[in-house]
XYZ file of C-alpha atoms in Angstrom:
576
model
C 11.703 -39.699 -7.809
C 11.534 -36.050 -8.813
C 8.080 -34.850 -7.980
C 6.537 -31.549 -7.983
C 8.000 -31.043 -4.024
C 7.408 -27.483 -4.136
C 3.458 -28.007 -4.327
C 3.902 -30.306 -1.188
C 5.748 -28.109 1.041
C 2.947 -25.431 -0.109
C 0.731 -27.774 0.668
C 1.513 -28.879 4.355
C 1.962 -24.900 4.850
C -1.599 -24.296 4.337
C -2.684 -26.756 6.352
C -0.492 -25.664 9.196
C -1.423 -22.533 8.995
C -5.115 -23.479 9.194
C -4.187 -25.604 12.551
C -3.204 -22.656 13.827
C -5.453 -20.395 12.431
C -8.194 -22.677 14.876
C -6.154 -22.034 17.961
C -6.702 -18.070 17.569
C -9.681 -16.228 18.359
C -12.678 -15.359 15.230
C -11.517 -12.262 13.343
C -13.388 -9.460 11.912
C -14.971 -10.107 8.965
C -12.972 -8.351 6.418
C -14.046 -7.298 2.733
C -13.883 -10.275 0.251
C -10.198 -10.224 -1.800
C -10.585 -9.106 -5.063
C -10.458 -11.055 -8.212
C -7.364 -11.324 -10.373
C -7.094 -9.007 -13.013
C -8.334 -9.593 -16.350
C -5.221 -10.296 -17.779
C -4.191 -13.045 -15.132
C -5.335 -16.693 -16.014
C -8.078 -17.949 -14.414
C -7.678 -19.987 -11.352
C -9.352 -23.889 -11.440
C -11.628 -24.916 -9.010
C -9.861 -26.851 -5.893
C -10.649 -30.475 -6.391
C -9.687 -33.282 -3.910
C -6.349 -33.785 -5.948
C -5.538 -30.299 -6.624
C -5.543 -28.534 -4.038
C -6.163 -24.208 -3.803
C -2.451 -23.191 -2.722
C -1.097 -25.429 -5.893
C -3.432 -23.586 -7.991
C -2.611 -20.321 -6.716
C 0.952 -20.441 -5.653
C 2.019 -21.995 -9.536
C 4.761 -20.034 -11.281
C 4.727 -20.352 -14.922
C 7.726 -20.606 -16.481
C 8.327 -17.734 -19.009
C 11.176 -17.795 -22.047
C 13.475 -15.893 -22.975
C 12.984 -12.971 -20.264
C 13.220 -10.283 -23.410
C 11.736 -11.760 -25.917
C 12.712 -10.895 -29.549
C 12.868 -12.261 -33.664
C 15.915 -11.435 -34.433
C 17.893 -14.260 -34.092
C 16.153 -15.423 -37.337
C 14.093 -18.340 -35.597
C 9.981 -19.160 -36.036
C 9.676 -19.444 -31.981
C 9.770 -16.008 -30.498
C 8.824 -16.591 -26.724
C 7.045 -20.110 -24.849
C 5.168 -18.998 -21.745
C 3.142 -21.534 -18.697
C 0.125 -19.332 -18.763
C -1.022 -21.503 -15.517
C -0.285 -25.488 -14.243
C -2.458 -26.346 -17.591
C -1.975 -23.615 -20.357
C 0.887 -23.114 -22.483
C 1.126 -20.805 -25.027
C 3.626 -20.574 -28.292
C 4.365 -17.154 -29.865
C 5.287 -17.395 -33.013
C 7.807 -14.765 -35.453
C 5.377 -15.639 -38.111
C 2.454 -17.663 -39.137
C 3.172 -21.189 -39.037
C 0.067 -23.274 -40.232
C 2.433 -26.853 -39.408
C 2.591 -26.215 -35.664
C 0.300 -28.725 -35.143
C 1.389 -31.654 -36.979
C 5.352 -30.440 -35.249
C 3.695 -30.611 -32.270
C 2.849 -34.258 -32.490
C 6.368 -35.179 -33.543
C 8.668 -37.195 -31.023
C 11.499 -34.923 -31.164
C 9.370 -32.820 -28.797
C 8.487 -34.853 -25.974
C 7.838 -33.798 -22.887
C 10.051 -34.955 -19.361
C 10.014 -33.622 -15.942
C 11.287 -30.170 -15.964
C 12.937 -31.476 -12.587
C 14.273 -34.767 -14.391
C 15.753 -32.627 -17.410
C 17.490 -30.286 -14.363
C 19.020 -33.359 -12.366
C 19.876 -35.936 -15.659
C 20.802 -33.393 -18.688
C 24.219 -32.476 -17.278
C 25.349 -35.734 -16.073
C 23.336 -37.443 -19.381
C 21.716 -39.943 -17.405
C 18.790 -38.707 -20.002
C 20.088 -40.743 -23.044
C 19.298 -43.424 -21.093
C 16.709 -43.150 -18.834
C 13.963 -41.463 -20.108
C 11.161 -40.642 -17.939
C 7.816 -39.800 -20.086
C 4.031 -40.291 -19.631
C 3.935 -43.126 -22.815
C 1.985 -46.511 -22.050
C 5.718 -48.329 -21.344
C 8.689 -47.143 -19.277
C 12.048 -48.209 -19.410
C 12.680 -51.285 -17.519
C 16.130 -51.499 -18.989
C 18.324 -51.474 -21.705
C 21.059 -54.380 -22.384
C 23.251 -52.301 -23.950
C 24.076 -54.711 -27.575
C 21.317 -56.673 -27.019
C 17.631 -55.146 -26.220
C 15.618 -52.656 -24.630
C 12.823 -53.768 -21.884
C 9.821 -51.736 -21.431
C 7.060 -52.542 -18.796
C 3.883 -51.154 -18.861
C 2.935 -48.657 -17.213
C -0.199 -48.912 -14.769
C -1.010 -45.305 -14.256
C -1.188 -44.195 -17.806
C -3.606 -41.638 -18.787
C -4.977 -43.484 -21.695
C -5.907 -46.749 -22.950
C -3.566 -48.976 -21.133
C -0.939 -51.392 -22.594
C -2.339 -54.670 -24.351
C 0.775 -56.637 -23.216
C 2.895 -56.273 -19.811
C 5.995 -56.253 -21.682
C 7.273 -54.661 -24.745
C 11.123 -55.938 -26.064
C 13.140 -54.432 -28.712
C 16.011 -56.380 -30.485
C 18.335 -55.265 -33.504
C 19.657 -57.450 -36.101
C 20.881 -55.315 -39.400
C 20.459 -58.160 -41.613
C 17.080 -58.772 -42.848
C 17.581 -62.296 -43.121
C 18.528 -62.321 -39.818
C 15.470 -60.765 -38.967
C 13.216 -62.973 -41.126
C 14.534 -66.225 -39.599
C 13.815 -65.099 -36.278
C 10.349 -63.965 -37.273
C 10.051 -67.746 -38.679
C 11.816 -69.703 -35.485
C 9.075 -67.610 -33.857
C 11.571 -65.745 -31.644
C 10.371 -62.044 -32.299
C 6.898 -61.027 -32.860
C 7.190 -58.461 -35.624
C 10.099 -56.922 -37.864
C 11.076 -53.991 -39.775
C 12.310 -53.624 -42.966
C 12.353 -57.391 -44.408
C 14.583 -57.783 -47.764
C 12.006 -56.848 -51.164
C 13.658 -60.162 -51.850
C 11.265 -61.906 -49.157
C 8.081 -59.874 -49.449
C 6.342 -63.210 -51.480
C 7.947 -65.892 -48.828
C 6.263 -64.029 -45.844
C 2.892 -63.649 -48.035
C 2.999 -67.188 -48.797
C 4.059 -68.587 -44.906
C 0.551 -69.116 -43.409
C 2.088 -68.206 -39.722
C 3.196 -64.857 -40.832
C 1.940 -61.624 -42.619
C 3.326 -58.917 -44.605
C 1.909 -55.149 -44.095
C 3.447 -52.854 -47.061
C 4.113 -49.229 -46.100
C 3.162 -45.830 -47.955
C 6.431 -44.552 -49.915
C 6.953 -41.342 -47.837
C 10.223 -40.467 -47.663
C 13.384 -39.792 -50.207
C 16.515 -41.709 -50.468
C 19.411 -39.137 -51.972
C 22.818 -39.564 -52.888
C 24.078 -36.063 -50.472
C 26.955 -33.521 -51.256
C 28.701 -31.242 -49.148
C 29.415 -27.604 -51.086
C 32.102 -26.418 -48.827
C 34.851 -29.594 -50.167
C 36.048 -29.502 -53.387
C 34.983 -30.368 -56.045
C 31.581 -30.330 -54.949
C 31.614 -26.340 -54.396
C 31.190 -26.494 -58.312
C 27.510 -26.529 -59.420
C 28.518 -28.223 -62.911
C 30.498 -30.861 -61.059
C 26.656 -31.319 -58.638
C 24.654 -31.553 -62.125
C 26.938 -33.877 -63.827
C 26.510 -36.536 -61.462
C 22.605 -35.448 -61.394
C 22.814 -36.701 -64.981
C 25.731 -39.459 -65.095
C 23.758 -41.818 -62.432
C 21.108 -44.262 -63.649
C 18.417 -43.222 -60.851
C 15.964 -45.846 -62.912
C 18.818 -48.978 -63.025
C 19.030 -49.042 -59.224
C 15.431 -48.739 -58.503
C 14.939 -51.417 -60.718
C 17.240 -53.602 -59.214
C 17.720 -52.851 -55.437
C 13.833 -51.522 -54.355
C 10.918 -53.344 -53.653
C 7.639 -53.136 -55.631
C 5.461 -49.788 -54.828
C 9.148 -48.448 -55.005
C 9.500 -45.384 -58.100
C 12.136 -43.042 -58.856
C 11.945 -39.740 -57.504
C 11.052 -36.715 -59.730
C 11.267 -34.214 -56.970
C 13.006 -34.580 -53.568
C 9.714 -34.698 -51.927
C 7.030 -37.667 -52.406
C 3.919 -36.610 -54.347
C 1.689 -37.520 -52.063
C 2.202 -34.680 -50.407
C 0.697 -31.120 -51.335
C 3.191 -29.179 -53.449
C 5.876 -32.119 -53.610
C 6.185 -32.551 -57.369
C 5.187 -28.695 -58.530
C 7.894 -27.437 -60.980
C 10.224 -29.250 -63.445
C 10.899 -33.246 -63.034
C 14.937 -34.297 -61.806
C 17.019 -34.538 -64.680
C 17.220 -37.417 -67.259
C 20.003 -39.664 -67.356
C 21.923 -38.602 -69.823
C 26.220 -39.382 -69.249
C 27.320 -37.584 -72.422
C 26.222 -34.341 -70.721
C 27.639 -35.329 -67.691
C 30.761 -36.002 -69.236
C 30.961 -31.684 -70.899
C 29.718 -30.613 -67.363
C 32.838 -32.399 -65.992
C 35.207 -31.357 -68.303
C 33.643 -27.592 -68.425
C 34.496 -27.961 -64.712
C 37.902 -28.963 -65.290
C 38.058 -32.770 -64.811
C 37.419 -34.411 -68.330
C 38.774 -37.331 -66.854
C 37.148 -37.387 -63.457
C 38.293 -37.268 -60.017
C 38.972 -39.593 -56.969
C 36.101 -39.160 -54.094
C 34.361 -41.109 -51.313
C 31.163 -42.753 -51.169
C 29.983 -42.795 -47.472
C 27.215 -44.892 -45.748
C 25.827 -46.423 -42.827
C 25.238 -50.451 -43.256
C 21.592 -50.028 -41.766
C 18.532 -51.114 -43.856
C 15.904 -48.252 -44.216
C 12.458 -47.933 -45.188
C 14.197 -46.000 -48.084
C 17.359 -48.016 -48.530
C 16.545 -51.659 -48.890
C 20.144 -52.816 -49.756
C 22.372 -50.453 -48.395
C 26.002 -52.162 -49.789
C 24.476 -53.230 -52.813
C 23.395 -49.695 -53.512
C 26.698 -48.364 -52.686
C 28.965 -50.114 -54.890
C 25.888 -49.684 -57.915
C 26.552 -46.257 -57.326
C 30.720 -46.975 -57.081
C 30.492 -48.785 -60.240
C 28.262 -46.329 -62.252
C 30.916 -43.225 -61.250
C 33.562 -44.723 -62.857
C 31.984 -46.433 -66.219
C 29.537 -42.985 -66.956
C 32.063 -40.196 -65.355
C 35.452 -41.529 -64.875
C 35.293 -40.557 -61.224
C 37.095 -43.302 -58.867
C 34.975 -43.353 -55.543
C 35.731 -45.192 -52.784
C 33.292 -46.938 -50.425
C 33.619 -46.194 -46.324
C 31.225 -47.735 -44.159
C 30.768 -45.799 -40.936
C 28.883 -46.656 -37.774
C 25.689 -45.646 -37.565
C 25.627 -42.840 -35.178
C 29.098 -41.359 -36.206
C 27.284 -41.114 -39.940
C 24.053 -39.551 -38.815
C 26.583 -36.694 -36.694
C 28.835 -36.398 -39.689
C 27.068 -35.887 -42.204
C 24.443 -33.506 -40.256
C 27.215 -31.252 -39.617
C 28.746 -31.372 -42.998
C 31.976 -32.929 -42.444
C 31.512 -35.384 -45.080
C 34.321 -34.442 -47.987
C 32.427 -37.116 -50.490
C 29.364 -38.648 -51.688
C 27.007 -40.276 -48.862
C 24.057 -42.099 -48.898
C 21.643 -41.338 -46.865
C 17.763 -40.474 -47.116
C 14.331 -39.682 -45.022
C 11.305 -40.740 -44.095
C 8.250 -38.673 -43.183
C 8.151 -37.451 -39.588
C 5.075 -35.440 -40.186
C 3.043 -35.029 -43.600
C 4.012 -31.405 -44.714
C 6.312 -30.667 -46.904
C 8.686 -28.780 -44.533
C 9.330 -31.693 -43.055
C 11.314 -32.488 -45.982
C 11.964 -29.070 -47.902
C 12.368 -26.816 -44.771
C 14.524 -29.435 -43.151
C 16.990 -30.336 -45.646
C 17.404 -27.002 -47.258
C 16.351 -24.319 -44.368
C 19.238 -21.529 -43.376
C 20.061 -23.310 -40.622
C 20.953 -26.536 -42.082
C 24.910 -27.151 -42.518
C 24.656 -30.820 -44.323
C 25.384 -29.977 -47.574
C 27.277 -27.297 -46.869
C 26.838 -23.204 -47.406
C 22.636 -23.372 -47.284
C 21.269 -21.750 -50.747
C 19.118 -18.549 -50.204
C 17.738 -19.164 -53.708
C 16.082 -21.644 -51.737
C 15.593 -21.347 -48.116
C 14.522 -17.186 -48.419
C 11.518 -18.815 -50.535
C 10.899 -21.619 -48.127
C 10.674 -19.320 -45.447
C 7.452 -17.790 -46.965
C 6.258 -20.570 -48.342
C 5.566 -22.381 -45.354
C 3.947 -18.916 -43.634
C 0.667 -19.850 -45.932
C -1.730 -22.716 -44.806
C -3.916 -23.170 -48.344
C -1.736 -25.131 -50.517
C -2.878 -24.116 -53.674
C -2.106 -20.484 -52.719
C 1.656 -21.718 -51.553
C 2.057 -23.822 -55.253
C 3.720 -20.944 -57.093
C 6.935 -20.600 -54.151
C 7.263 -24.005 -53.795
C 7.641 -24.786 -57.969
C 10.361 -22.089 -57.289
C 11.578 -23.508 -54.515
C 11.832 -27.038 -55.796
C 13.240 -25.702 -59.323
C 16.263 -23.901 -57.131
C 16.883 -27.018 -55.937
C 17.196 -28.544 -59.582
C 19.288 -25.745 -60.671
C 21.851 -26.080 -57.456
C 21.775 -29.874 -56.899
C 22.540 -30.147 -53.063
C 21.725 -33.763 -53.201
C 20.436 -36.193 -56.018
C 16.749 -38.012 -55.491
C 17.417 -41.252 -56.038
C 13.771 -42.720 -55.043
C 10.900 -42.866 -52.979
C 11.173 -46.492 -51.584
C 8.906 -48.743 -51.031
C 8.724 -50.826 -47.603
C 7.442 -53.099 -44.765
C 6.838 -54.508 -41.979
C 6.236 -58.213 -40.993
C 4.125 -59.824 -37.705
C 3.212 -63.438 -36.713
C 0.181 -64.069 -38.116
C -1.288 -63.875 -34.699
C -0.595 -60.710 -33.871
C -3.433 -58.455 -33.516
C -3.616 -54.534 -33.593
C -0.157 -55.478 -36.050
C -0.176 -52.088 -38.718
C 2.554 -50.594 -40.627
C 3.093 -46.520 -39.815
C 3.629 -44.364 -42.967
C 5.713 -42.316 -40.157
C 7.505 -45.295 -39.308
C 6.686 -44.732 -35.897
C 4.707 -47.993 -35.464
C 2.728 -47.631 -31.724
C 2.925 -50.995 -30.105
C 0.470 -50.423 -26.749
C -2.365 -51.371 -29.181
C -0.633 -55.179 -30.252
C -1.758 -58.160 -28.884
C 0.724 -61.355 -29.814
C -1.425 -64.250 -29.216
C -1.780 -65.497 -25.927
C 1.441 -64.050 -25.042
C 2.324 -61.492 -22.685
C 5.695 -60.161 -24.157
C 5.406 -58.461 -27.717
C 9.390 -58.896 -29.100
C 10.056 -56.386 -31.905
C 13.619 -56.510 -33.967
C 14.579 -53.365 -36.382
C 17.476 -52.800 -38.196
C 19.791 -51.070 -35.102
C 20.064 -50.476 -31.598
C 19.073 -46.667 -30.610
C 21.562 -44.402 -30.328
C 20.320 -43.075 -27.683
C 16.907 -42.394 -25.811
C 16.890 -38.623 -25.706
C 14.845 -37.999 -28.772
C 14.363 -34.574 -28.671
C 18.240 -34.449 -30.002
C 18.366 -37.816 -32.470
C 17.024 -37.824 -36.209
C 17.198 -41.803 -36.781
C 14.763 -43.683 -36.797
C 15.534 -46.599 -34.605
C 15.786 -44.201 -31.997
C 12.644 -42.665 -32.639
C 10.615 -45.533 -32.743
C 11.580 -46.740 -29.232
C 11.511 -43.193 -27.326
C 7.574 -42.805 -29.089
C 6.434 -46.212 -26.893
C 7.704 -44.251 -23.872
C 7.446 -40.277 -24.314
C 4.854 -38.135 -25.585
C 4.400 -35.006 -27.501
C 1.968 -32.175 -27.169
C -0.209 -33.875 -30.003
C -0.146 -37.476 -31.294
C -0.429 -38.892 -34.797
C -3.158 -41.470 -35.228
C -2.029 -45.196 -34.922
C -0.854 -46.203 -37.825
C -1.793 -42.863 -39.645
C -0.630 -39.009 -40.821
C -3.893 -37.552 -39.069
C -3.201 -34.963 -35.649
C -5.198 -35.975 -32.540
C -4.943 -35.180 -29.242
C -1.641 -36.103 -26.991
C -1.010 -34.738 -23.745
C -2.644 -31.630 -24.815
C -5.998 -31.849 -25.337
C -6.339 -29.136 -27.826
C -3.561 -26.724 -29.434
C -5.218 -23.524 -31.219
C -4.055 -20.753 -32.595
C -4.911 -17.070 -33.288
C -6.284 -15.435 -36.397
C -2.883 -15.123 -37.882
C -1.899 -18.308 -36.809
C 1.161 -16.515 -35.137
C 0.262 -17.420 -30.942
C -0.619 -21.371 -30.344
C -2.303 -22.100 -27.497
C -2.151 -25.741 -25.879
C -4.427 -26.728 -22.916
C -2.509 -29.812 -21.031
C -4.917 -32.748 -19.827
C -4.824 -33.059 -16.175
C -4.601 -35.896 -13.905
C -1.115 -37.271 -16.665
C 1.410 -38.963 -14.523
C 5.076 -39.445 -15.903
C 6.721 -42.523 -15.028
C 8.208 -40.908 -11.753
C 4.778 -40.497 -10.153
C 4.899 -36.835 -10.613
C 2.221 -34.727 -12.658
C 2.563 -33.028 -15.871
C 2.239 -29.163 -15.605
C 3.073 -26.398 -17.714
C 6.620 -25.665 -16.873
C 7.297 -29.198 -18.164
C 6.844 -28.249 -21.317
C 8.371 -25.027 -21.433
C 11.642 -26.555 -19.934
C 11.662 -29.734 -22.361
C 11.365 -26.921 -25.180
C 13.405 -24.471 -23.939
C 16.681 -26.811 -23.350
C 16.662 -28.074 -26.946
C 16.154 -24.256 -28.421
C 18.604 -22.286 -26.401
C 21.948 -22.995 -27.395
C 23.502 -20.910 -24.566
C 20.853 -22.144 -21.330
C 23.608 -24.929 -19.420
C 21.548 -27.851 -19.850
C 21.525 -27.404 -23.920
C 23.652 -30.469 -23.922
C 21.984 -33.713 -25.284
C 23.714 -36.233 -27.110
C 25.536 -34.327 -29.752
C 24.437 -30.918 -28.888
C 23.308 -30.298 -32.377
C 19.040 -30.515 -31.674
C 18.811 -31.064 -35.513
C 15.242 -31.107 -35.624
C 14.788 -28.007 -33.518
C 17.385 -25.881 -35.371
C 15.862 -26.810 -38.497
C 11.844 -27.039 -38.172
C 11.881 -24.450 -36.391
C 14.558 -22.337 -38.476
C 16.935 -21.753 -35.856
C 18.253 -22.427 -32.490
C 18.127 -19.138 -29.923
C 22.151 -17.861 -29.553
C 23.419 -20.085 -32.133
C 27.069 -19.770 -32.247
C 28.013 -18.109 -35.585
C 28.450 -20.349 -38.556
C 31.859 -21.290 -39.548
């Protein structure tokens, strides 16, 4: 295992040199050593488990060596003030550090595990965290097995053994539910919300609507590079009719691309109605009066915000060609080549594709989607990111209202995408599951189930993971198994949107909100055996943000999350 060796070696040093130290003869007193300076971190008191020369001899990571804004990112330097302190400074206020902080897309591994598994990427696969369940192993087509881990720092485990299955038909997924196979599911068909209500050995937990499922665009292929062509199908595609007919109840059509339950989501004008005989001038204005040929891209996975993925799709096909004349073809694409494609933009058509809440701000949506360092629908919009950018500097909401009503009117105006709706969605357990909720985040947190009398909890979703290197995936599947066995600075509440504690026991910032400060809770053991320290944060941050350090490799390289919450990735190659 990879633990903290250095500390050891220290450690049997000191004690040699006090063997030999006894052999000598008494010195002269000498004057007491001074105290570090002022500026220097305090050093803890030796305990039985830490002992002084770890304390003292600890060398905090420090990043970049010259640190500096002008590469355009929020993150302007991340420093190991000592074994337990680590400290953020920021380009500019950023009042959503914490609730990024809590996200899975940061978690933390051994700064010596990242250094010996990056290159080779044995770290899509075998994760080492700190979470209540480590990997036991993954059946690559079939499951993942997680066994719980004894010397977690928190409540431990309810169940020794935690089992995740795929199946992307929900029927699938329902019978197995029935035949008592799995313990809970994701994402059961609207069509069977009232059979689980009304099966006495099952129950049906209904999920908050936040998240957005869009029809996407990418402005660098033609025609798509042509606003009027963007706004005509805005206005030639029955948002309501597919809603209607393809979404569960609680399901509505979006107005704005973000939900309303969150602050500032639906300030500024409502999407635009349906209305195909405008489409039709915008088209011909553009120079197709009788439409054009195109692709309609998607994955066949079933999302929180996509019930009926195929059915959707050829809705969509069919509406194209009766409103606008256009002839679309549908492509189905695996899973992870759809999530990499259409991140980077290399999707010449229409896709379908959508989100669902990682945290509950709106720049998890806005800044995201439509930051400057986003490529997905092409050339970014400053109309829209420069007032994004400020927006999300000020933490009172009502003060922020006025940029983000211009911010979501630019995106009216320029039509990157098309909110289609905010979809409504759940989750189903045996009816003797207990601790069973349903996550608004999706990131459902199953140390606290209990399945009966049984000691395995089986959970089936609607894919396999495409990998287990969160910190450089965006779907969901493989979000929700990394977050049973990694952990982030902060946590979310189970079953919640609220910030608590995670491995740090407290991040705060300065007056300006500008330098975050996180103090790490000691005593945390990853699954190795070895213990959590500063410069395992710095190095789990600093791999994903540096696009030139030699172990910014990951799956696809791209560290969507990082490049885009945080508004760009340290020596980014230019944009094409």
């Amino acid at each position: 295992m990879f633990a903290k060796r250095t500390f050891a070696v220290l450690a049997v040093l000191v004690a040699l040199s006090m063997v030999l130290a006894a052999c000598q003869p008494a010195a002269t007193p000498t004057t007491a050593p001074t105290q570090p300076p002022a500026t220097q971190p305090p050093v803890s008191e030796p305990t039985a488990t830490q002992p002084p020369a770890t304390e003292v001899t600890f060398e905090g990571m420090k990043y970049p060596e010259n640190p500096s804004c002008d590469y355009g990112g929020l993150i302007k330097e991340i420093a190991a003030l000592d074994r337990l302190t680590v400290q953020f400074t920021l380009c500019q206020p950023d009042p959503a550090f914490p609730s990024k902080a809590a996200f899975s897309a940061f978690s933390i591994q051994p700064k010596e595990w990242i250094e010996a598994a990056m290159a080779d990427r044995r770290i899509l696969s075998q994760p080492i965290g700190t979470g209540p369940y480590k990997l036991e192993a993954w059946n690559r087509g079939d499951s993942i097995v997680m066994k719980r881990f004894d010397d977690y720092w928190g409540e431990k485990a309810k169940v020794g053994t935690l089992v995740f299955r795929w199946n992307k038909e929900a029927a699938a997924r329902l019978l197995e539910l029935q035949s008592g196979t799995v313990d809970g599911i994701d994402n059961p068909s609207p069509d069977d919300f009232e059979v689980i209500r009304n099966d006495p050995n099952l129950k049906l937990l209904e999920r908050e609507a936040l998240n957005v499922f869009y029809i996407g665009m990418t402005n660098t292929f033609k025609p798509f590079d042509d606003v009027r062509v963007r706004q005509a199908i805005a206005m030639g595609i029955d948002r309501e009719r597919i809603v209607k007919n393809f979404f569960p109840a609680g399901s509505e059509v979006a107005t704005h691309f973000t939900p309303c339950a969150i602050p500032n989501g639906c300030t500024g004008d409502p999407w635009y109605e349906f209305d195909p005989a405008k489409a039709k001038e915008l088209l011909a204005q553009a120079g197709y009066p009788n439409g054009f040929k195109t692709k309609i891209y998607y994955r066949d996975v079933v999302r929180s915000y996509l019930p009926e993925p195929g059915l959707v799709a050829t809705d969509i096909q069919a509406q194209l060609k009766e409103n606008l004349g256009i002839e679309a073809e549908v492509v189905v694409m695996e899973s992870g080549a759809f999530i990499e494609e259409s991140n980077a933009g290399r999707l010449d058509g229409l896709y379908l594709l959508g989100w669902n809440a990682d945290y509950p701000h709106i720049t998890n949506f806005l800044d995201f989607h439509f930051g400057a360092s986003n490529p997905q629908f092409g050339k970014p919009h400053p109309e829209i990111y420069e007032v994004l950018q400020k927006a999300a500097q000020i933490a009172d909401p009502k003060e922020a209202e006025a940029l983000y009503t211009q911010a979501n009117n630019a995106i009216r105006e320029l039509v990157p995408m098309v909110p289609v709706a905010h979809g409504g969605s759940a989750v189903a357990y045996r009816a003797d599951v207990e601790g069973a909720h349903a996550s608004p985040l999706g990131n459902e947190y199953f140390a606290v189930v209990k399945p009966g009398d049984r000691d395995t909890f089986v959970w089936m979703q609607n894919a396999e993971p495409i990998s287990l290197y969160c910190n450089d995936e965006t779907d969901g599947e493989s979000l929700r198994a990394c977050e049973q066995m990694l952990e982030s600075l902060l946590s979310f509440e189970v079953g919640g949107t609220a910030v608590k504690p995670g491995l740090a026991t407290s991040c705060d910032p300065n007056e300006d909100l500008t330098v975050w400060t996180c103090k790490l809770r000691d005593g945390v053991k990853f699954h190795d055996g070895s213990d959590l320290d500063a410069n395992d944060v710095v190095m789990s941050w600093v791999v994903a943000w540096d696009a030139k350090h030699p172990l910014h490799i990951g799956n696809t390289g791209a560290f969507t999350y990082f490049s885009t919450l945080w508004n760009a990735l340290l020596n980014a190659p230019p944009s094409e």
